[in-house]
CSV table of C-alpha atoms and ligand atoms in Angstrom, one decimal:
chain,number,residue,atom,x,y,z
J,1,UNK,CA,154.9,78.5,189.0
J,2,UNK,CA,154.6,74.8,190.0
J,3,UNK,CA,151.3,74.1,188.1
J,4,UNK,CA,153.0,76.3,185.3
J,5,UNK,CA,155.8,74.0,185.1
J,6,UNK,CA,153.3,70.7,185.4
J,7,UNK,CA,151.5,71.8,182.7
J,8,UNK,CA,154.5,72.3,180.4
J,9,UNK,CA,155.2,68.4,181.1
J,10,UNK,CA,152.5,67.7,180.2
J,11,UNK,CA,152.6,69.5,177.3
J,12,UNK,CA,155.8,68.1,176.4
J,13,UNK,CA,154.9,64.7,177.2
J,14,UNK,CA,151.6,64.5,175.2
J,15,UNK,CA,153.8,66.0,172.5
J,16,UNK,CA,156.3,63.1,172.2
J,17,UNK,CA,153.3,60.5,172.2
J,18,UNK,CA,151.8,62.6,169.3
J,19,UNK,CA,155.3,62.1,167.3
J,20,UNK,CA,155.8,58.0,168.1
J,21,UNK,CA,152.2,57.7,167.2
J,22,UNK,CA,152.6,59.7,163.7
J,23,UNK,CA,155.8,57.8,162.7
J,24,UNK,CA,154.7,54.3,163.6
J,25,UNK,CA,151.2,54.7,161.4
J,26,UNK,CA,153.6,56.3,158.2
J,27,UNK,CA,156.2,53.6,158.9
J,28,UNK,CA,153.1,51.1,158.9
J,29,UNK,CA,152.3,53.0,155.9
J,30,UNK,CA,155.4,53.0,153.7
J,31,UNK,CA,155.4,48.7,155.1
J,32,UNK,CA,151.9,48.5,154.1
J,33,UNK,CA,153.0,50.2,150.5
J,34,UNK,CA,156.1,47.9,150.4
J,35,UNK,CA,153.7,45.0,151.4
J,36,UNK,CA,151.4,45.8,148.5
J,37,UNK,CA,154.3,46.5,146.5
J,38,UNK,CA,156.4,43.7,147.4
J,39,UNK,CA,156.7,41.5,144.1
J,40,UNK,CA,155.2,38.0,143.6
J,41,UNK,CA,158.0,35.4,142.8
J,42,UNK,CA,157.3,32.9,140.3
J,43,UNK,CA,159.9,30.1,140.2
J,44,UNK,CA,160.4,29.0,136.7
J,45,UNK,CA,162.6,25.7,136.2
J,46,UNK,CA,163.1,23.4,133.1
J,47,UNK,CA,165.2,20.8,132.0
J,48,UNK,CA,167.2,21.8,129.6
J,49,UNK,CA,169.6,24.3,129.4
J,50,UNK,CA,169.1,28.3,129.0
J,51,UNK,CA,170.5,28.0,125.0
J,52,UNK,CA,168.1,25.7,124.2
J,53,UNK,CA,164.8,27.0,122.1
J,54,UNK,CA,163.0,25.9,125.5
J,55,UNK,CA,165.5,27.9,127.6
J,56,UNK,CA,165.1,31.2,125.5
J,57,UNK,CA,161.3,30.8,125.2
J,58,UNK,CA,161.5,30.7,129.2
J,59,UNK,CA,163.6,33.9,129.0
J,60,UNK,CA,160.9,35.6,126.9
J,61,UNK,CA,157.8,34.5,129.1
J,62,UNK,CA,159.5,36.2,131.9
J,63,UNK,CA,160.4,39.5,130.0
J,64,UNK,CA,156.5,39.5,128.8
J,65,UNK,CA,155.5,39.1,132.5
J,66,UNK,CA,157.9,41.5,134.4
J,67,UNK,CA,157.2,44.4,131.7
J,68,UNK,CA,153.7,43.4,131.6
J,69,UNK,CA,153.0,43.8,135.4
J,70,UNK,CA,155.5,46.3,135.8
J,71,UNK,CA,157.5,44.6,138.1
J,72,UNK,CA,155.1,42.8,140.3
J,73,UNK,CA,155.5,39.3,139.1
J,74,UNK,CA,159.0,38.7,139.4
J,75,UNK,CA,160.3,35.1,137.6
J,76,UNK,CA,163.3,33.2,138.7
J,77,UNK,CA,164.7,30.9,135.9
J,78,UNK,CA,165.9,27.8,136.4
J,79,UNK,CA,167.9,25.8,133.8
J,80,UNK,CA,169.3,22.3,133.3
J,81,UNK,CA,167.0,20.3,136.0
J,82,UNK,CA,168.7,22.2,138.6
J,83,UNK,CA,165.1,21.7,140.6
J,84,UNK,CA,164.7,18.3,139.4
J,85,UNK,CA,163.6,16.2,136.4
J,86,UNK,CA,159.9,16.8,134.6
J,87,UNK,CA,158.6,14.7,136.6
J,88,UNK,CA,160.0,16.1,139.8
J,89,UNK,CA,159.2,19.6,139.0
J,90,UNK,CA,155.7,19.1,138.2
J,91,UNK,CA,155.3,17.1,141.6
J,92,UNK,CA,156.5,20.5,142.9
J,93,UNK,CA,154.1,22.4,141.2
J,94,UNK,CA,151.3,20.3,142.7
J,95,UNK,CA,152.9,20.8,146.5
J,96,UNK,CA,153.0,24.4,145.2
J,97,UNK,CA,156.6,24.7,146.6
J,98,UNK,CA,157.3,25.5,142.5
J,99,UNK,CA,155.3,28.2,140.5
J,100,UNK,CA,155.9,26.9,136.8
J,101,UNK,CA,157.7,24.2,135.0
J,102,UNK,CA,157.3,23.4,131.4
J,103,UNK,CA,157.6,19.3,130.8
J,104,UNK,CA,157.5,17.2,127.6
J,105,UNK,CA,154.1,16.0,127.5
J,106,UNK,CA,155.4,12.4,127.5
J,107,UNK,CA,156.6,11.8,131.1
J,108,UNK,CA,153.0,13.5,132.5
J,109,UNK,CA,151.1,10.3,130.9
J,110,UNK,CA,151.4,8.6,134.2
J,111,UNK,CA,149.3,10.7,135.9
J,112,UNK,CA,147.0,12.1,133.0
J,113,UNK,CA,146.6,9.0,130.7
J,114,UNK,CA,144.8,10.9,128.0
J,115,UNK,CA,148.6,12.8,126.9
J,116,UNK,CA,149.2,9.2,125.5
J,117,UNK,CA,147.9,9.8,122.3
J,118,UNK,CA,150.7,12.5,121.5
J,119,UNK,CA,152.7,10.2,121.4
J,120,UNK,CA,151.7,7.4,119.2
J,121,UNK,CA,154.5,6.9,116.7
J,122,UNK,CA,154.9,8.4,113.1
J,123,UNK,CA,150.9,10.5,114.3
J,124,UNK,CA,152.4,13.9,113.0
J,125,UNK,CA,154.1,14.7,109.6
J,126,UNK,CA,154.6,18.4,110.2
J,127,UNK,CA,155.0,20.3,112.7
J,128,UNK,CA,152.0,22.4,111.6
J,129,UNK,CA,150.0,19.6,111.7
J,130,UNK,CA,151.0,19.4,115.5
J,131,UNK,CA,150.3,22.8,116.3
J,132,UNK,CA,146.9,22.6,114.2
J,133,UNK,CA,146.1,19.7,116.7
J,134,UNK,CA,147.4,20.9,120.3
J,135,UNK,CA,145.9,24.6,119.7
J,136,UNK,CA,143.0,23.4,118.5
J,137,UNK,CA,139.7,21.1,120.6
J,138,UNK,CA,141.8,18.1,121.2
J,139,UNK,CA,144.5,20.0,122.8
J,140,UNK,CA,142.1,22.0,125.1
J,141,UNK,CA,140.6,19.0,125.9
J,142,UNK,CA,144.1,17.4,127.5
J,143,UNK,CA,144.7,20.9,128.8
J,144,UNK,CA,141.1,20.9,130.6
J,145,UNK,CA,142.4,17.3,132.6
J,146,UNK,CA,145.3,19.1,134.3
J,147,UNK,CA,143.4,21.0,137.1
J,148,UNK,CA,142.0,18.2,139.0
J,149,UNK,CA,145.5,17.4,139.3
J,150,UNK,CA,146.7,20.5,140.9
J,151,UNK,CA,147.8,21.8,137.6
J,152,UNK,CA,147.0,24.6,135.0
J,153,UNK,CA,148.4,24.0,131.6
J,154,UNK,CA,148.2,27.6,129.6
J,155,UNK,CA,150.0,26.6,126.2
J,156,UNK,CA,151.8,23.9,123.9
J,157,UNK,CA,155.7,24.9,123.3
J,158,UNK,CA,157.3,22.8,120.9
J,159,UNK,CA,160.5,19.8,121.9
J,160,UNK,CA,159.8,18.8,118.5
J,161,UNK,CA,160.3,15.4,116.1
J,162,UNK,CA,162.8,12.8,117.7
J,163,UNK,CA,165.7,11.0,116.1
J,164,UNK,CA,167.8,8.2,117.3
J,165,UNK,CA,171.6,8.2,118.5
J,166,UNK,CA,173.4,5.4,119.4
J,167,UNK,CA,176.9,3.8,119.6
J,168,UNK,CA,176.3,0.6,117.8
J,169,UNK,CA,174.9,0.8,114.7
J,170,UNK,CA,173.5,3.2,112.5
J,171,UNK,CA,169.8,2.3,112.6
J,172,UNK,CA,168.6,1.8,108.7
J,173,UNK,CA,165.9,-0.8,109.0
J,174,UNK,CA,164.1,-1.8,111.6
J,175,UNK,CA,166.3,-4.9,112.5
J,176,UNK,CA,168.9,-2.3,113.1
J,177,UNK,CA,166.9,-1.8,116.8
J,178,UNK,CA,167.8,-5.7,117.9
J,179,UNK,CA,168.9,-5.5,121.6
J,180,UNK,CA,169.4,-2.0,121.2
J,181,UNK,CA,170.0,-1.0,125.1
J,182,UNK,CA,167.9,2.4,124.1
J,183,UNK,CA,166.5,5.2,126.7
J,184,UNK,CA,163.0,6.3,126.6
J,185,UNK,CA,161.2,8.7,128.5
J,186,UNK,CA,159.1,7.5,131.4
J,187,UNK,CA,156.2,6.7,128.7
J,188,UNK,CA,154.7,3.5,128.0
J,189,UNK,CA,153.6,4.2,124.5
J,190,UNK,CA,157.2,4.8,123.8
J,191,UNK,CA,158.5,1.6,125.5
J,192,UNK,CA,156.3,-1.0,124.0
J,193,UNK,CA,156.5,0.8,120.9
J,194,UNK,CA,160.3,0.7,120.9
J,195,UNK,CA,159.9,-3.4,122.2
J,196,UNK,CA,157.8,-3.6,119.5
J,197,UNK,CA,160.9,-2.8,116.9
J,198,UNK,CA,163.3,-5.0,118.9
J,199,UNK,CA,165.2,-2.9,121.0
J,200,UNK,CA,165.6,-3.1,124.9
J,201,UNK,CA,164.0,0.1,126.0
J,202,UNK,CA,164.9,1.6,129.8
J,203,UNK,CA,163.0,4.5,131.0
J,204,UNK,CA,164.8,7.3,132.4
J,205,UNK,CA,165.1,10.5,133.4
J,206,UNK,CA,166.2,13.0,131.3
J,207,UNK,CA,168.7,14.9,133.3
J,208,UNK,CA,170.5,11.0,133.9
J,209,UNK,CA,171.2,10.5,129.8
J,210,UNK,CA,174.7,11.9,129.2
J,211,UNK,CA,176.4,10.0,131.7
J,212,UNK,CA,174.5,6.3,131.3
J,213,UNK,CA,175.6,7.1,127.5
J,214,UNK,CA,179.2,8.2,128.7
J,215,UNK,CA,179.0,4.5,130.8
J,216,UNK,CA,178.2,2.6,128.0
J,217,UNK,CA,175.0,1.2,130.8
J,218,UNK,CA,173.0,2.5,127.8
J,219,UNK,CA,173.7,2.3,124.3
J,220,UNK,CA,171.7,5.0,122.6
J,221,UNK,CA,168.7,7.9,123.2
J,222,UNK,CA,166.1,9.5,121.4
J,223,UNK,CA,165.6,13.1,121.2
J,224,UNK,CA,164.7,16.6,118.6
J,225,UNK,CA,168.3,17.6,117.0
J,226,UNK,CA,168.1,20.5,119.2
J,227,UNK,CA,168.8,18.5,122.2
J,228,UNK,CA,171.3,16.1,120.8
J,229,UNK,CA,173.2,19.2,119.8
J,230,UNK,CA,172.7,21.6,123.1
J,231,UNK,CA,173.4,18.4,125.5
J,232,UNK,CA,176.4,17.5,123.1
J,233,UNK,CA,175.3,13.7,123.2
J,234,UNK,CA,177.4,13.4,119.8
J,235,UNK,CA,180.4,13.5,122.5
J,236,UNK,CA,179.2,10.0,123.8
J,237,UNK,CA,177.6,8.4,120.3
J,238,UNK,CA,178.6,7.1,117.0
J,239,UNK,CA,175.5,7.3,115.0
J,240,UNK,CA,172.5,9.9,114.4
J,241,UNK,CA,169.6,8.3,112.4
J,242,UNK,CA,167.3,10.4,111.2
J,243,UNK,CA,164.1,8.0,112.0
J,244,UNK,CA,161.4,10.9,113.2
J,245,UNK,CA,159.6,8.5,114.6
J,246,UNK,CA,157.5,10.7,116.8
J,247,UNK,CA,157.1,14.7,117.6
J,248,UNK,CA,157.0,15.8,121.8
J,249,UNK,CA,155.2,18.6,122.4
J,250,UNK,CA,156.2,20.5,125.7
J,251,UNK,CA,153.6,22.0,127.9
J,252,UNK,CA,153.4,25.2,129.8
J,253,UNK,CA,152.5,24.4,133.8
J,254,UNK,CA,151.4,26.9,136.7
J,255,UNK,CA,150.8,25.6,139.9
J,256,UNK,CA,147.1,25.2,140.5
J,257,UNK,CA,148.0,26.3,144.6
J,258,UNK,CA,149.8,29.6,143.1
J,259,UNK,CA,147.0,30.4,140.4
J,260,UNK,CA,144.1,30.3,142.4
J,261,UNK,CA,145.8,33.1,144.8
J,262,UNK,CA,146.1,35.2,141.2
J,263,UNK,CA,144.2,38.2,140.4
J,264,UNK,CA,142.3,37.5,137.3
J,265,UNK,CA,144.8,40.2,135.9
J,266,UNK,CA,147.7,38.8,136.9
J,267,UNK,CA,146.3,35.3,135.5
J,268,UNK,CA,145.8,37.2,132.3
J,269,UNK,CA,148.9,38.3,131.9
J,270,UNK,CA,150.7,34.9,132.4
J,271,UNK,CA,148.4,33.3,130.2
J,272,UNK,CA,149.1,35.7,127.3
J,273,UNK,CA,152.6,35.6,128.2
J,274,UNK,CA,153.0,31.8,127.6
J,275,UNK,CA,151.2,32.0,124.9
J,276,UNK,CA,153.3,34.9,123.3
J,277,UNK,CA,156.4,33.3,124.3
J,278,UNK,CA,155.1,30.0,123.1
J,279,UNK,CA,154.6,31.2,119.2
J,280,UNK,CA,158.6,32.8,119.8
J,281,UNK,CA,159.6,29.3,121.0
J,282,UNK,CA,158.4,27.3,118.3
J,283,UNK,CA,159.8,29.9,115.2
J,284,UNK,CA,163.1,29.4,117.5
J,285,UNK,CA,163.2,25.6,117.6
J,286,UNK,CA,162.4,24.9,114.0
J,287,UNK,CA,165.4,27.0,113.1
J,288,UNK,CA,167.5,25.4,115.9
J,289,UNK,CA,166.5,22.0,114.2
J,290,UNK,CA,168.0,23.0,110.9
J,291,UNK,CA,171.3,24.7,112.5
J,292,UNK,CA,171.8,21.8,114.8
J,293,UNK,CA,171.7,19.1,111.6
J,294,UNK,CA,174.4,21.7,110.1
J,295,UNK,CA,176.2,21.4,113.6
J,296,UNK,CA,176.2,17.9,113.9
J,297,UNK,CA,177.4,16.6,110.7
J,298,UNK,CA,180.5,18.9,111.8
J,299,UNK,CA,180.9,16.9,115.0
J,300,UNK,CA,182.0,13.4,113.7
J,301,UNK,CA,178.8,11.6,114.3
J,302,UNK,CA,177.8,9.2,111.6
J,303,UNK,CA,174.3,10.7,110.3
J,304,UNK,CA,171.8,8.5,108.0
J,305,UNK,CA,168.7,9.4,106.8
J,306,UNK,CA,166.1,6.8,106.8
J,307,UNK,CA,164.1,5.9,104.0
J,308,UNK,CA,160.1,6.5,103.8
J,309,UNK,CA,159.4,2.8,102.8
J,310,UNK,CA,161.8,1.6,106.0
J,311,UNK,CA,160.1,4.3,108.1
J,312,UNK,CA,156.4,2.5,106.9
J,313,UNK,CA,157.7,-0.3,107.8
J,314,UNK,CA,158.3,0.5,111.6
J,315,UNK,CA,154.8,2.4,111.5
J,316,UNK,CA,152.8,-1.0,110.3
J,317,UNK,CA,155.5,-3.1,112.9
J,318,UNK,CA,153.6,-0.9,115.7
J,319,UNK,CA,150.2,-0.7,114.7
J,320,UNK,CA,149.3,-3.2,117.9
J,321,UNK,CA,150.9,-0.9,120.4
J,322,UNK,CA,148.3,2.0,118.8
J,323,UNK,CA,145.8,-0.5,119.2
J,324,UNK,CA,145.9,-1.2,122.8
J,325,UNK,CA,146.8,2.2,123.9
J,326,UNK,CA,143.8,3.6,121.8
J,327,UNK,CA,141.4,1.5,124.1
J,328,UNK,CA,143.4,2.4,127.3
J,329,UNK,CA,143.1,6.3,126.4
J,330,UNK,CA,139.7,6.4,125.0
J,331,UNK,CA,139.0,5.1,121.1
J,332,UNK,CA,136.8,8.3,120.9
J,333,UNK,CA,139.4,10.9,121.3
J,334,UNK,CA,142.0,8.4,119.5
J,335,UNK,CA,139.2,8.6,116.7
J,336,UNK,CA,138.9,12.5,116.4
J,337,UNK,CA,142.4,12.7,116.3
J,338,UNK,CA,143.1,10.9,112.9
J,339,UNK,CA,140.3,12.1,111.5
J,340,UNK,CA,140.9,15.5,112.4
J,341,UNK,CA,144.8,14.7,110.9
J,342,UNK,CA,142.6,13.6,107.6
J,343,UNK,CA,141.1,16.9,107.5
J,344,UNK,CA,144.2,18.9,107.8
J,345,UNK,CA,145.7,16.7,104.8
J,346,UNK,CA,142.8,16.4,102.5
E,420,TK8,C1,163.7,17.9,129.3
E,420,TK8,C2,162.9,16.7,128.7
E,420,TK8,C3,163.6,16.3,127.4
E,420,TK8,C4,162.8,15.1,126.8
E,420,TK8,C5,163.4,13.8,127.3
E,420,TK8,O1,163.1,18.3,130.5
E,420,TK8,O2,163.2,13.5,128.5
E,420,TK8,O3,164.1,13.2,126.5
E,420,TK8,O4,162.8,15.2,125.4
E,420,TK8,O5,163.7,17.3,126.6
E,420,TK8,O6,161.6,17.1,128.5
């Protein structure tokens, strides 16, 4: 009876090892599956805000890329610089604490020099032009500098061609820029070129405009309609000259530190989906920059055109600040450029 009774605990006991042991290895299991399920987050900030042609073309990229992975890229969308200025978020993207960020090229020529030549004044007429140039060799080229610098640039979006605002004067000729307390982007093509015309140019960051405008510490900007409009600078300003004095492209950055940990798959799929997104974007903001002129005259600002011969004129004045920035980015590139511009015009 005793051993009878001893073996039945054992029995019993082996029995409740058997069941801990089958539902930790399925629990494992469904962990393991939630593990391999478990999304990939891709934190997605720009600077401008979710309205704006940049902020819908982010919307879109991270449509593409949740439908196309069906769910296992996950992107968070960040809007108005709430992770920081261009600059600050492509630092981020470096320290890989940020997964994308798409800057204006213009603020990234302190660390890749060779951006530079985007933005030499009056250098595109069209914004065809611009995309015939960034999607074609010379725009691979600068895209092939960014991963020694932690970076992986996958497409050209469009910011577009800049105008002036300010609240002194409107700016007709070129002696209209005298002392003209003016914000530039952290780019020294844009700074001498703006000395160049007369004015006092202070670099600064993008997210810092409105209220230096509002405080009167700065007296006018430079920026596509688009942002004039969505930022409501005509709030703070007098006068909107049309100069289109120079187009910004934006650029599409991944972290180089997230990328590498990619399947090529996944890689795929984000590179198609910037790309994708990136055509959407740039239909969007060239009929964003017609609205936004039809929106602005309505806001009270003062617009001018500016004549061809007057805009000439500002292009000869800063012929010397394309001269010295051609030999500081490389005369050969600086060359193909313009002649591959002659091409597209002949
Ligand atoms: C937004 C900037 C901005 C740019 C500027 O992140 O700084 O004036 O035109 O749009 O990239």
């Amino acid at each position: 009876m005793r051993k009878r009774k001893m073996i039945r605990k054992m029995m019993s006991g082996l029995l409740l090892i058997g069941l801990v042991f089958v539902s930790a290895c399925s629990s494992n299991a469904t962990q393991g599956n939630d593990q391999k399920e478990q999304a990939k987050v891709i934190k997605a900030g720009i600077g401008l805000n979710e309205d704006h042609p940049q902020g819908q073309g982010l919307l879109k990229f991270k449509e593409i890329v949740e439908e196309k992975s069906a769910g296992k890229l996950k992107v968070q969308t960040y809007f108005s610089a709430s992770l920081g200025d261009d600059l600050k978020m492509t630092e981020a993207l470096q320290g890989g604490t940020q997964e994308v960020t798409i800057p204006s090229t213009s603020p990234l020529v302190g660390m890749i020099k060779e951006f530079g030549v985007l933005d030499f004044p009056f250098l595109f007429n069209t914004a065809e032009e611009a995309d015939t140039i960034l999607d074609g060799p010379i725009g691979k080229k600068l895209l092939e500098k960014l991963p020694e610098h932690g970076l992986v640039g996958l497409a050209y979006w469009e910011n577009g061609f800049r105008h002036v605002t300010n609240s002194k004067n409107p700016i007709n000729t070129m002696e209209d820029f005298k002392g003209l307390k003016l914000r530039t982007m952290q780019n020294e093509v844009h700074i001498d070129a703006f000395k160049q015309l007369g004015a006092n140019p202070t670099p600064m960051a993008f997210s810092e405009v409105f209220t230096a405008l509002e405080s009167k510490t700065i007296d006018g900007q430079e920026n596509p309609l688009a942002t004039i409009k969505s930022n409501k600078f005509y709030e703070v300003q007098n006068y909107l000259s049309l100069t289109k004095h120079v187009y910004t492209p934006f650029v599409f950055l991944v972290s180089k530190k997230f990328w590498d940990n990619l399947s090529p798959e996944e890689q795929q799929i984000l590179k198609d989906a910037a790309v994708e997104a990136g055509k959407y974007q740039r239909e969007l903001s060239r009929q964003e920059d017609k609205k936004a002129l039809e929106e602005l005259k309505k806001t009270g600002i003062k617009i001018n055109e500016v004549s061809d011969e007057e805009r000439k004129k500002m292009e000869e004045a800063i012929k010397p600040v394309i001269d010295k920035y051609a030999k500081k980015f490389g005369e050969e590139l600086v060359k193909e450029m313009y002649s591959e511009l002659e091409k597209i015009r002949q």
